[in-house]
Every structure is written in structure tokens, then in C-alpha cells.
CSV table of C-alpha atoms and ligand atoms in Angstrom, one decimal:
chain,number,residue,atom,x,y,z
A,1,UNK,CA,-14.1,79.7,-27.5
A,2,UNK,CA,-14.2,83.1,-29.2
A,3,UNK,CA,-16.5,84.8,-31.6
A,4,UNK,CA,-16.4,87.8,-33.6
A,5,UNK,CA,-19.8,89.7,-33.5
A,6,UNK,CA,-20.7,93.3,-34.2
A,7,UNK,CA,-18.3,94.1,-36.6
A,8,UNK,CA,-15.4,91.6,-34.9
A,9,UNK,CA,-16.9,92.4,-31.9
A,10,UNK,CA,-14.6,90.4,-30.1
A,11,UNK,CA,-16.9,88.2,-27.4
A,12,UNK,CA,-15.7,84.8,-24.9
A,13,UNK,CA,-18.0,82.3,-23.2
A,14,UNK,CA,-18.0,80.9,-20.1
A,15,UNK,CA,-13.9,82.3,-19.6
A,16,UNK,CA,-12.5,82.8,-16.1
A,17,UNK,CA,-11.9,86.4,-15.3
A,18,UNK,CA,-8.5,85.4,-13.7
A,19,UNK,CA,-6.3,87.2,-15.8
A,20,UNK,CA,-8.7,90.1,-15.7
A,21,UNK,CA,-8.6,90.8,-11.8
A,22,UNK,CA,-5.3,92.1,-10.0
A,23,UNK,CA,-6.7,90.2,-6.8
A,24,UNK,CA,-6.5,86.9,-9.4
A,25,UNK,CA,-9.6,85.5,-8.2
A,26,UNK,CA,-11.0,82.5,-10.5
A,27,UNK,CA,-14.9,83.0,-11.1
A,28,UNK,CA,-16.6,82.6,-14.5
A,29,UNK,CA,-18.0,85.0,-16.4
A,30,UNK,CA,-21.1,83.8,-19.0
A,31,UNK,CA,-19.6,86.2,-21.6
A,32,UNK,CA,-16.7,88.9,-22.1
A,33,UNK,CA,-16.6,91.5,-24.5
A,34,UNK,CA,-13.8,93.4,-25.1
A,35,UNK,CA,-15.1,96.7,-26.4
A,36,UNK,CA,-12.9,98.8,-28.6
A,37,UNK,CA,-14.6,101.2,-30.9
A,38,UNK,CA,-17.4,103.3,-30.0
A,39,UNK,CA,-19.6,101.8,-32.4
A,40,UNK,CA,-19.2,98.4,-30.7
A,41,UNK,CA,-20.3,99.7,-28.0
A,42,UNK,CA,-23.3,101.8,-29.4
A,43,UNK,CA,-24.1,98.5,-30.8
A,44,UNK,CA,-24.2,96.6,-27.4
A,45,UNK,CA,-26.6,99.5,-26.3
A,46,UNK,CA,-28.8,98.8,-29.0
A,47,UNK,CA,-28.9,95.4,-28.5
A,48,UNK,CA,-31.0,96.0,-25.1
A,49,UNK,CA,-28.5,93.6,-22.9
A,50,UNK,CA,-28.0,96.7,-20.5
A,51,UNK,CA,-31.6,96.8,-19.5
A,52,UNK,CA,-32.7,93.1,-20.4
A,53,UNK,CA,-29.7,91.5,-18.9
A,54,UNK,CA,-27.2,91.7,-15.5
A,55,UNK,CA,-23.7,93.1,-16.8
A,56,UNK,CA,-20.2,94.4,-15.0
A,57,UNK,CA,-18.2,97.1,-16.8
A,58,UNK,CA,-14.2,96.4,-16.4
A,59,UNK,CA,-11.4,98.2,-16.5
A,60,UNK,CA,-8.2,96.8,-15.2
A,61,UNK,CA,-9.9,94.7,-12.6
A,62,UNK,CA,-7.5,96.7,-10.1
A,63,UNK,CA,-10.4,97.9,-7.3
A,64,UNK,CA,-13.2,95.2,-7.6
A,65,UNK,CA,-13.2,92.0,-5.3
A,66,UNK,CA,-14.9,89.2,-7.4
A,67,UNK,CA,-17.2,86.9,-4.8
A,68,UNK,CA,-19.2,85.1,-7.3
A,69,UNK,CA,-19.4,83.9,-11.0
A,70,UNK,CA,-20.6,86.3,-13.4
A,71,UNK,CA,-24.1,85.8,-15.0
A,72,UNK,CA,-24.4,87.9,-17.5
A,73,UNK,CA,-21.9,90.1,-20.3
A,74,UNK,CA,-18.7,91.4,-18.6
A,75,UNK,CA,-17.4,94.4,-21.2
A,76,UNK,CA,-14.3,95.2,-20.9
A,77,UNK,CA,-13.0,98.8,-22.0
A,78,UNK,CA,-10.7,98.6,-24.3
A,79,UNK,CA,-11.3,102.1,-26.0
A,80,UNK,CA,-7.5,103.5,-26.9
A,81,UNK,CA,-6.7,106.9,-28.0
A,82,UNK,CA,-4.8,110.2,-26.4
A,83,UNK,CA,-5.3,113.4,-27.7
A,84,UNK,CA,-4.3,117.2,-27.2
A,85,UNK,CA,-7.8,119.0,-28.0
A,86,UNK,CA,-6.0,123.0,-27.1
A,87,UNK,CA,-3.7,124.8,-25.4
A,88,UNK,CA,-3.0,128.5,-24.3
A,89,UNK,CA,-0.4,130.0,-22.9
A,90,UNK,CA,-0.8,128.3,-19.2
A,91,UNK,CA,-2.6,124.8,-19.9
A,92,UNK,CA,-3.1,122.1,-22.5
A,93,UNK,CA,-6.4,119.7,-22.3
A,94,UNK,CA,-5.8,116.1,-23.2
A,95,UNK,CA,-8.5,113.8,-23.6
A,96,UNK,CA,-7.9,109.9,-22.8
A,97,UNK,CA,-10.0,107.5,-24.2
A,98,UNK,CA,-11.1,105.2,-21.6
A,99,UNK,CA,-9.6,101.9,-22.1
A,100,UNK,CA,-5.7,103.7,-22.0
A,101,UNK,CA,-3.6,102.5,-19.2
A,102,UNK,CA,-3.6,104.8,-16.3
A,103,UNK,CA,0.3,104.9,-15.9
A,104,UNK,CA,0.7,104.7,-19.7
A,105,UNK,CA,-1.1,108.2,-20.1
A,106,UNK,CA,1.0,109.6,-17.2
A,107,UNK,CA,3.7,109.1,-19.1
A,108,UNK,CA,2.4,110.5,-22.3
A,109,UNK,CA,2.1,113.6,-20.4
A,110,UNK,CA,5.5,113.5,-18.4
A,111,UNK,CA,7.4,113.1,-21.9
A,112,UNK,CA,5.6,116.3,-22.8
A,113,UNK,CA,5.9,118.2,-19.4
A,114,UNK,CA,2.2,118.8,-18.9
A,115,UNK,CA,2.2,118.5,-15.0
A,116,UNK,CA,-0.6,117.7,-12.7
A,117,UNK,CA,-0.8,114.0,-12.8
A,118,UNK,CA,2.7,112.9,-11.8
A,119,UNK,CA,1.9,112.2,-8.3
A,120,UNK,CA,-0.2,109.8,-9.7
A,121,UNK,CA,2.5,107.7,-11.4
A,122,UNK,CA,2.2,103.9,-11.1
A,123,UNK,CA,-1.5,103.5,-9.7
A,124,UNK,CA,-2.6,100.3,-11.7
A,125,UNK,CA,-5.7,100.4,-13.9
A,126,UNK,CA,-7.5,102.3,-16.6
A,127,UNK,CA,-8.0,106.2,-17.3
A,128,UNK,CA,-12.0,105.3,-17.7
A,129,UNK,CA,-11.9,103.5,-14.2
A,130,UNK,CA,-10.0,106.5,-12.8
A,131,UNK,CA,-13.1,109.1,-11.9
A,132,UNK,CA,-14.8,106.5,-10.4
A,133,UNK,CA,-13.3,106.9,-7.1
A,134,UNK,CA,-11.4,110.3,-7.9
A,135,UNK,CA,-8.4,108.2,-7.5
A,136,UNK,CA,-5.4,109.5,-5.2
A,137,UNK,CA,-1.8,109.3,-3.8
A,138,UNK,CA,1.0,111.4,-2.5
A,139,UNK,CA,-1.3,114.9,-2.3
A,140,UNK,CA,-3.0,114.5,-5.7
A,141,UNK,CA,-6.4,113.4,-7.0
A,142,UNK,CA,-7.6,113.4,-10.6
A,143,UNK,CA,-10.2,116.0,-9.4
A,144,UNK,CA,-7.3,118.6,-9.3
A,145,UNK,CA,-6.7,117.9,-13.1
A,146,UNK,CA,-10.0,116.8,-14.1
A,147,UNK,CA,-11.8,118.8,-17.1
A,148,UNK,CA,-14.7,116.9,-18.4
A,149,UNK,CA,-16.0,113.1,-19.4
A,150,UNK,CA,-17.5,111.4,-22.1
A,151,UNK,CA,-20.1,109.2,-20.7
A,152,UNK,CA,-22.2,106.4,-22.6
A,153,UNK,CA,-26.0,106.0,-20.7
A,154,UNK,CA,-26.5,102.7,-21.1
A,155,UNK,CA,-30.6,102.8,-20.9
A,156,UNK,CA,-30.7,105.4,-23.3
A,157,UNK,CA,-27.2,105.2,-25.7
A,158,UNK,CA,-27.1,109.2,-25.3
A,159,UNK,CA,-23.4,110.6,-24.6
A,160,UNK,CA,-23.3,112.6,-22.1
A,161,UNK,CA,-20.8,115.6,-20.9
A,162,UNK,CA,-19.9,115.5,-16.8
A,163,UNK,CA,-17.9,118.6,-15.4
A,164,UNK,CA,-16.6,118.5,-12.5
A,165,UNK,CA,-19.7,120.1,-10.8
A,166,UNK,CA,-21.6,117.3,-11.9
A,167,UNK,CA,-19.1,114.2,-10.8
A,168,UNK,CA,-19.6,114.9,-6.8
A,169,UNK,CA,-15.8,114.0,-6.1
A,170,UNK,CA,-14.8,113.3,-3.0
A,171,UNK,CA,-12.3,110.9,-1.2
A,172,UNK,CA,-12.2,108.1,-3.2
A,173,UNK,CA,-15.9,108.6,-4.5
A,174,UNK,CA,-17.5,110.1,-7.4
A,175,UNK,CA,-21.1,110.1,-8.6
A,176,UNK,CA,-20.1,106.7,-10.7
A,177,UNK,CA,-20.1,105.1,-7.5
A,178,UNK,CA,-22.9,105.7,-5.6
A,179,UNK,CA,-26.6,107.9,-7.0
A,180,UNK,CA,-25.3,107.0,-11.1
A,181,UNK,CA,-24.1,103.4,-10.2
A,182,UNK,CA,-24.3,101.1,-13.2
A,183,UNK,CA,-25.7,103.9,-15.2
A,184,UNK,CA,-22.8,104.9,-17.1
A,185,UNK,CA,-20.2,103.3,-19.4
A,186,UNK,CA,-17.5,106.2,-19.1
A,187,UNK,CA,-16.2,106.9,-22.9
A,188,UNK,CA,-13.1,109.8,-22.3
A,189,UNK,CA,-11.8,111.8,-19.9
A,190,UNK,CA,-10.3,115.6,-20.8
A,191,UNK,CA,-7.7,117.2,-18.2
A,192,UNK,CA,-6.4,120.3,-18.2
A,193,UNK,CA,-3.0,120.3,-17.3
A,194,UNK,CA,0.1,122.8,-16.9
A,195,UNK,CA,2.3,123.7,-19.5
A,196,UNK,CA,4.4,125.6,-16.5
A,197,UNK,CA,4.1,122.6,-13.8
A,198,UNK,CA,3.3,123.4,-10.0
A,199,UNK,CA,5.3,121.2,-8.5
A,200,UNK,CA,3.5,119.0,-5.1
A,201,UNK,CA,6.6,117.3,-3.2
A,202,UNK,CA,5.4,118.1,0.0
A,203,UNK,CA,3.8,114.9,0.5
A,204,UNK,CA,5.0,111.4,2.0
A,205,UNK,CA,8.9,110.7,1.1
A,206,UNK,CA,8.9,112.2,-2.1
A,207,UNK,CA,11.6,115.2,-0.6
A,208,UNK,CA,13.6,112.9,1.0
A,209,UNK,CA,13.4,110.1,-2.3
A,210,UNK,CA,14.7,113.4,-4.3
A,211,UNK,CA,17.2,114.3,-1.7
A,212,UNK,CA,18.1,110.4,-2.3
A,213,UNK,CA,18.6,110.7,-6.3
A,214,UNK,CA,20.7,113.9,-6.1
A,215,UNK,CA,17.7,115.8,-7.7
A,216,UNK,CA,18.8,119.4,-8.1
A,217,UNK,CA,16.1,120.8,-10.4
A,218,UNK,CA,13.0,119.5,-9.6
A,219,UNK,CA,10.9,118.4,-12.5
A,220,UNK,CA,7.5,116.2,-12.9
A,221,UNK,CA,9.7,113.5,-14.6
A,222,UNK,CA,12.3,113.2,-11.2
A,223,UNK,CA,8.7,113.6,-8.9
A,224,UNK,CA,7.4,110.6,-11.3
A,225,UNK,CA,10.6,108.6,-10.6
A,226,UNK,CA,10.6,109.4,-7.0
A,227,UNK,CA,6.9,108.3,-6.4
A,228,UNK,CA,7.2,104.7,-9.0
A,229,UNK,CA,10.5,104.3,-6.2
A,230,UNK,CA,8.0,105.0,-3.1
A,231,UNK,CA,5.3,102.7,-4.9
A,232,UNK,CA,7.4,99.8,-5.8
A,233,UNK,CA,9.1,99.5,-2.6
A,234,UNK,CA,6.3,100.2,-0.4
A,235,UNK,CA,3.1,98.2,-2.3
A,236,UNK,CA,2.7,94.9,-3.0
A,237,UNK,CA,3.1,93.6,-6.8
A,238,UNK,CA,-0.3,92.5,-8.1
A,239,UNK,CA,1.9,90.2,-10.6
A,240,UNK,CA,3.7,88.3,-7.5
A,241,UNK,CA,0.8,88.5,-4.8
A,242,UNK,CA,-2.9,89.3,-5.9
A,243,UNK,CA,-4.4,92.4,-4.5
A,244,UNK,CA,-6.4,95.2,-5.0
A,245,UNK,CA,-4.3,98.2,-3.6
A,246,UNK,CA,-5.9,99.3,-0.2
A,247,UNK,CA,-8.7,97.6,0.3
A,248,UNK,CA,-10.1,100.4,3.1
A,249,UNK,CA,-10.2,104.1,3.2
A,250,UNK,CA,-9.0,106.4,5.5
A,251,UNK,CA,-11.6,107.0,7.7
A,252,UNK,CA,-12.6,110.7,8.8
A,253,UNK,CA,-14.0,111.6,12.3
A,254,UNK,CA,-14.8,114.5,14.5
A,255,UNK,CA,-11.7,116.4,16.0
A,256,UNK,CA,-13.4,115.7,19.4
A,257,UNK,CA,-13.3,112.1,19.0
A,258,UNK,CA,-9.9,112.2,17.6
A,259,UNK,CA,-8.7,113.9,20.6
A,260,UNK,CA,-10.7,111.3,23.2
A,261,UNK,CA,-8.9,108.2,21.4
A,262,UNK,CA,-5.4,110.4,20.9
A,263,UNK,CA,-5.5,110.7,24.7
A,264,UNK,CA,-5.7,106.8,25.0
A,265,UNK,CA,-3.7,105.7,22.2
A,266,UNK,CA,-1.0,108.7,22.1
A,267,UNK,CA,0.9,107.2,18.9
A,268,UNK,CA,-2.6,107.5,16.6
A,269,UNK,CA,-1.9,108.6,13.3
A,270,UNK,CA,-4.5,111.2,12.1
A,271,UNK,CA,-4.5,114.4,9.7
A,272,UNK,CA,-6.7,117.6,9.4
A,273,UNK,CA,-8.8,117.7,6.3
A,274,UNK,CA,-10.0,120.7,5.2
A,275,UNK,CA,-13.7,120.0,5.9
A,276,UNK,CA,-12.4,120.2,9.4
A,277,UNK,CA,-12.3,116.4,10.4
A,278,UNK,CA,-9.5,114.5,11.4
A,279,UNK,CA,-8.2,111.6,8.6
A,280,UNK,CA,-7.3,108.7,10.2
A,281,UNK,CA,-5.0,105.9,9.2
A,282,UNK,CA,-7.0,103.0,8.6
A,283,UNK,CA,-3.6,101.3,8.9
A,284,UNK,CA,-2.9,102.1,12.1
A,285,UNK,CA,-6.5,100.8,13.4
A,286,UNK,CA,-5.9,97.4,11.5
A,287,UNK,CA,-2.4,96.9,13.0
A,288,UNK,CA,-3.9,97.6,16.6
A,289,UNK,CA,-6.2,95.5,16.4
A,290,UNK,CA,-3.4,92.9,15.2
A,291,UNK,CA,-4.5,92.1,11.5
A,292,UNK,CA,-1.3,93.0,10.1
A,293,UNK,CA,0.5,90.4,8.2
A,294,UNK,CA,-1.8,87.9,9.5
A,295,UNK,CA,-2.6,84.8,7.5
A,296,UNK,CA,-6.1,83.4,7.6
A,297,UNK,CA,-6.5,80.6,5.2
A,298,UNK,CA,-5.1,81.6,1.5
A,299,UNK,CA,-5.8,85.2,2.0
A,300,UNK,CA,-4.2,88.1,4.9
A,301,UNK,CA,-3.7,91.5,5.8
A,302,UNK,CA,-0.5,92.3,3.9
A,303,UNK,CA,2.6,92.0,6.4
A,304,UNK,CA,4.0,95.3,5.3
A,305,UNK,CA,0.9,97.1,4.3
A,306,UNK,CA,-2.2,96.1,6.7
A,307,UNK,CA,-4.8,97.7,4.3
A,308,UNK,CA,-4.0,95.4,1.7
A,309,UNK,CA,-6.0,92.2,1.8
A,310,UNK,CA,-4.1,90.1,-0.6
A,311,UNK,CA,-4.2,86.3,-2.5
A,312,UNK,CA,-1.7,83.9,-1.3
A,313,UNK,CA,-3.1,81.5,-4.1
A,314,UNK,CA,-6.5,80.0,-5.1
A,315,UNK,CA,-8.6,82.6,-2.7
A,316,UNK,CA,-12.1,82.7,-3.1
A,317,UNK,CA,-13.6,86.2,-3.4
A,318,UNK,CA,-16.2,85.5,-0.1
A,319,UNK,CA,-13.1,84.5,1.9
A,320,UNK,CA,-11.3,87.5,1.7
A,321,UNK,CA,-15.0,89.3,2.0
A,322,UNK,CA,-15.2,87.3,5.3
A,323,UNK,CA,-11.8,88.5,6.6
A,324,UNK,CA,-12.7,92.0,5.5
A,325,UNK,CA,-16.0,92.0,7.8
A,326,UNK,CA,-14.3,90.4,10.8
A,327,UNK,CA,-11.3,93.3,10.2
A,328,UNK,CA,-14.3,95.9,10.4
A,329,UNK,CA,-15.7,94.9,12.8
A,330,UNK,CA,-12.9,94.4,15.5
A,331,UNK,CA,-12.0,98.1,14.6
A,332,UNK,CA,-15.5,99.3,15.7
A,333,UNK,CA,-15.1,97.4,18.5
A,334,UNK,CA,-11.9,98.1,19.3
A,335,UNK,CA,-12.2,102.0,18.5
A,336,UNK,CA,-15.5,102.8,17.9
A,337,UNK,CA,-14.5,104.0,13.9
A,338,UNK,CA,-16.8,102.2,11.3
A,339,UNK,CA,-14.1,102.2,8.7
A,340,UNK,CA,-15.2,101.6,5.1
A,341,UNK,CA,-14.3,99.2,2.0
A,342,UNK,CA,-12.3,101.1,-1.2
A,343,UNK,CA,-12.5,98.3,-3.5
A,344,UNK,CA,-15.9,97.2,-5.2
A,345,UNK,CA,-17.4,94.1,-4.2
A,346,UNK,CA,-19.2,92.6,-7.0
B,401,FAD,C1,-1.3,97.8,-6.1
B,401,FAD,C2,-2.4,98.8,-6.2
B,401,FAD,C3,-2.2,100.1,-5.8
B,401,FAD,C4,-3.3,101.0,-5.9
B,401,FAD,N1,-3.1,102.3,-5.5
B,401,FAD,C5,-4.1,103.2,-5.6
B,401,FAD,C6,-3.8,104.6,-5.2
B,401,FAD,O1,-2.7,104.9,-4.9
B,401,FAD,N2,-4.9,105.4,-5.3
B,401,FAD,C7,-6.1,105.0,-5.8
B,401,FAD,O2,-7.0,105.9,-5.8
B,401,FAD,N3,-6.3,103.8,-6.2
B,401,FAD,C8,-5.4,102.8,-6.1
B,401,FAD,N4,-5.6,101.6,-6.5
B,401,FAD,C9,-6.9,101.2,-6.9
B,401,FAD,C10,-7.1,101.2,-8.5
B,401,FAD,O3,-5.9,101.2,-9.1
B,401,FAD,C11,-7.9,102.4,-9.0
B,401,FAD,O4,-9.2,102.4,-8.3
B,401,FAD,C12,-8.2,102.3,-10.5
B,401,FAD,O5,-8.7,103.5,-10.9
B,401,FAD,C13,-9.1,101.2,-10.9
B,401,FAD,O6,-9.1,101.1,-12.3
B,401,FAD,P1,-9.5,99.8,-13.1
B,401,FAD,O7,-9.5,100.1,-14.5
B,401,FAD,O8,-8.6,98.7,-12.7
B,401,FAD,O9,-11.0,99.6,-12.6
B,401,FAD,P2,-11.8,98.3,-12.3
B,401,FAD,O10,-11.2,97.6,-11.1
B,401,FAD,O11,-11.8,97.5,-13.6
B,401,FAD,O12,-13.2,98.8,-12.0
B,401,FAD,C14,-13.4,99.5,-10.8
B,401,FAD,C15,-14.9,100.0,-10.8
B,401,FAD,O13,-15.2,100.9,-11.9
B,401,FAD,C16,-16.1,100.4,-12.8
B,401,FAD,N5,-15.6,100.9,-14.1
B,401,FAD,C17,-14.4,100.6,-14.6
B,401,FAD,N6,-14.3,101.2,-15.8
B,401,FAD,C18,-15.5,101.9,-16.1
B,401,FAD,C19,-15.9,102.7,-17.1
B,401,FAD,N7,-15.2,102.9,-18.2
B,401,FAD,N8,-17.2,103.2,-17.0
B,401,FAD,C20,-17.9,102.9,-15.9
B,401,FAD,N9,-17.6,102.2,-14.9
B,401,FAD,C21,-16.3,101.6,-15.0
B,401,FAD,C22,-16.2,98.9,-12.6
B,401,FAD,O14,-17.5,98.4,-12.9
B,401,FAD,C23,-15.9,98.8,-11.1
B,401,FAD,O15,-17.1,99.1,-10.3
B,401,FAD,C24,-4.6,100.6,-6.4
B,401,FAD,C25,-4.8,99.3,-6.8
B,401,FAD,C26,-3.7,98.4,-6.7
B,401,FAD,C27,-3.9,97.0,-7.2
């Protein structure tokens, strides 16, 4: 059933959040509110339910891992709105309103040839979700880009401006994700992007994808294509088989014990990072250990992709938990790397 509260406040009971999760895990939520104005939102804050009551903030659902029902208000941000707030000769910043859709505001910029996010093309979920974990691909994070946000405290209802000092972004994590967890409700996002792009092709099989299309003039629109090409061929479709993108991160070790395990598995796959650690390819770790495209009851380490855990049908959130434990903890044995989980586990 729904109801329309707080000014048609638009609010569910007892719905699945199915259709809410890329994974497409079926648990209950006691209440879903899809928040679209800011003064829906203030009103929610006023209404005490972030300090009286247990909540979960949504975006696309495309990095969380649902293991239980939800007791309590899911709100879902559904804030809309792009904006170009000044330019000068070199840049342009465009603010986002949360609730846009990621790839949608990629394009908005790629029409207009502001560069800086087109590596970026294609990653599912929404541009308020996207500082959580500073998201990445082919070279790029949003950090490069990143201005400023618009953040709602929820204890208080104050707005509050985060540079990029005050964010802590590092590989796939933020400030939103660990010491300010469940704090904020994040409004906008401004980025300051190039009027003359700086093209990043180095990375992956963009060159040769380019090479492919008979690119002769390289643009952000023909880097755009080339990485939706890379991403739709390489990455599982959450519409055909429910997943969450890479479910692990890359996990980063000494140079000395890159070396050690290098000299007993020679084909490794490992990169520098500029803190001086060695990147490894969590991948490569769950193939070794022989997780890749295996199948353990209606869930599995994808057969192309072996970070992706993914939803054969009717999966239960705690049984692709389980599988993601027992993957852990035969690479630790197996390699002595404690890799990490990406996605949120609620
Ligand atoms: C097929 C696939 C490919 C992917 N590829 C990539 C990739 O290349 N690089 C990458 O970095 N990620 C990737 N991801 C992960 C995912 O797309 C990103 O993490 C994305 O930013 C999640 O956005 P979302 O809106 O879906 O967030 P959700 O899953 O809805 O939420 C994620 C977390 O952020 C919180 N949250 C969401 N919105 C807000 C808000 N406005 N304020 C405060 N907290 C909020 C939630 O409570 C939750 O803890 C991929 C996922 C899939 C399914």
C-alpha cells in the first residue's frame, strides 16, 4: 500500500526491496520513502526517525548486500537536478543533485565536452552514492574531479560543505564509509571539470578498443564508447544475473611480500601504487584458490569475472555472505593476503 505524507511524501510498508537491489535479493523493508525535494527530507529530519529509529539510506542499491529484513525507514534518494554553477577559461563546476543516475550525468557532461568523468561511463548507481567509496575504473576516480558536497546531518538537520580535504578518499573509501558512517544523508555533489579535456586512455583496453572503432581524433565521447564496450562485454548485467559489481577490492601489500609470493607464483598479477605498495588482483587470488565460476547453491563466483559474487535466483543475502567468508578465508590461507569486501553488508 502507499501513502502520501509530508507534502506527498511518497512512503511504502512492509514492500520488498527486490527491485531496489542490483544483487535482487528479496528482504522486507518496514517502510520506504522515496525522498525527492529537500524539504521532504528536512522534514524526515525533524521528525526525529534518524535518531529514534534504525534507517538505511539508498541509492541504486548497486554496492550493498541485503542479509536481513529491514526494520526500520529505508529512504531512498531520489533528489534530481544538474546544474552548471561557473566556468572560466579552463573548467566548468557542475553540481549533481544526489538522486541523478551516475551514467546519466556522464552523459550530460559528454554531450557538453566537460572531460574528467568519462572513464567512468557505465558504473551503475547514483551521483549521491558515488563519494562514498570514491568510486573507480579504467585510471579514474571521482576524487580527480571532485569539488565539494552538500551533506544533510541527520542528528542535527544542518547542511554541511565537504572538500575534498575533508572526505579522506582513498581506494574505494571515503569518510562516508568508515569515522562519518550513517551520519550523513549526502544532498549534491559539485565537480570541476575540463572545458579542454585531458584525455586518460592509457588504462586497460581502452587503446586497443579505439584502435578497434577506427578512432582517429580522440575525444571523451569515443573514450566513453570504448569503455561502455569494455564494460558491457566484460561485466555481468545486473538486469540478467544479480550482482553488485566486484564484490572485493584490490588488495595492497608490501613490495617485499609481493616479491616472496611472485617468486612462487611467477604469473601473479600485481601493480605499483604510488604509496609504494604493490596492488594485487584480487581476481587472480580467487581464481587460484579455484572460486572462479563456481556454483555453490543459488549464488557463485562469476565464471568470467571471479570477483563478482552473483544471484542465480532466489539467493538469500547470508548465503552469498557465507560464500564470501569461505572465499576470504581460503585466500589467507592460501596466500597469506586478508583481502577485503567492496560492497556494504547491511
Ligand atoms: C555491474 C556493476 C559494476 C560496478 N562497477 C563499479 C566500478 O567500476 N567502480 C566502482 O567504484 N564501483 C562499481 N560498482 C559499485 C557501485 O556501482 C558503486 O559503488 C555506486 O557508487 C553505488 O551507488 P548506489 O547509488 O547504487 O549506492 P547504494 O548501493 O544504494 O548505496 C551504497 C552505500 O552508500 C550509502 N548511500 C547511498 N546513497 C547515499 C547518500 N545520498 N548519502 C549517504 N549515504 C548514501 C548506502 O547507505 C550504502 O551504504 C559496480 C556495481 C555493479 C552492480
Amino acid at each position: 500500500m502507499t501513502y502520501y505524507l509530508y507534502h506527498m511524501m511518497q512512503e511504502e510498508y512492509h514492500i520488498s526491496l527486490k527491485p531496489y537491489n542490483t544483487f535482487g535479493i528479496d528482504v522486507l523493508a518496514d517502510k520506504l520513502i522515496h525522498i525527492q525535494t529537500l524539504g521532504q527530507l528536512n522534514e524526515l529530519i525533524a521528525s526525529k526517525v534518524f535518531i529514534t529509529g534504525s534507517f538505511l539510506i539508498l541509492g541504486g542499491g548497486s554496492n550493498i548486500l541485503l542479509t536481513q529484513d529491514v526494520k526500520g525507514v529505508v529512504i531512498r534518494n531520489e533528489l534530481k537536478g544538474i546544474e552548471l554553477l561557473k566556468e572560466d577559461d579552463n573548467f566548468v563546476w557542475v553540481k549533481a543533485m544526489g538522486g541523478e543516475v551516475w551514467h546519466e550525468f556522464v552523459l550530460w557532461n559528454i554531450e557538453r565536452n566537460y572531460g574528467g568523468v568519462e572513464n567512468l561511463s557505465l558504473i551503475p548507481g547514483t551521483v549521491g552514492a558515488a563519494p562514498m567509496q570514491n568510486i573507480g575504473a579504467y585510471g579514474v576516480e571521482i576524487k580527480d574531479t571532485f569539488e565539494s558536497l552538500e551533506a544533510l546531518d541527520l542528528k542535527t538537520g544542518e547542511l554541511k560543505v565537504f572538500l575534498q580535504r575533508d572526505c579522506k578518499f582513498g581506494y574505494r573509501e571515503s569518510i562516508f564509509k568508515n569515522e562519518a558512517k550513517g551520519n550523513y544523508f549526502i544532498v549534491s555533489v559539485t565537480f570541476k571539470l575540463h572545458k579542454r579535456p585531458v584525455f586518460n586512455n592509457s588504462y586497460g583496453s581502452i587503446q586497443q578498443v579505439l584502435e578497434k572503432n577506427g578512432v582517429k581524433e580522440l575525444s571523451i565521447k569515443a573514450i566513453s564508447d570504448a569503455v561502455i564496450a569494455i564494460r558491457s562485454s566484460k561485466l555481468p548485467n545486473p538486469s540478467v544475473i544479480g550482482n553488485a559489481g566486484s564484490f572485493f577490492k584490490n588488495p595492497e601489500i608490501d613490495e617485499t611480500q609481493f616479491n616472496a609470493l611472485k617468486a612462487q607464483y611467477p604469473s601473479i598479477v600485481g601493480y605499483p601504487t604510488a604509496a609504494g605498495k604493490t596492488k594485487v588482483a584480487a581476481g587472480w587470488l580467487i581464481e587460484q584458490c579455484g572460486w572462479k565460476g563456481k556454483r555453490v547453491g543459488n549464488t557463485g563466483s562469476h565464471k568470467d569475472q571471479a570477483l563478482v559474487l552473483v544471484n542465480y535466483g532466489g539467493v538469500k543475502g547470508e548465503e552469498v555472505y557465507r560464500l564470501s567468508e569461505a572465499i576470504k578465508q581460503s585466500v589467507a590461507d592460501t596466500f597469506g593476503i586478508h583481502i577485503q569486501t567492496e560492497v556494504n553488508i547491511i
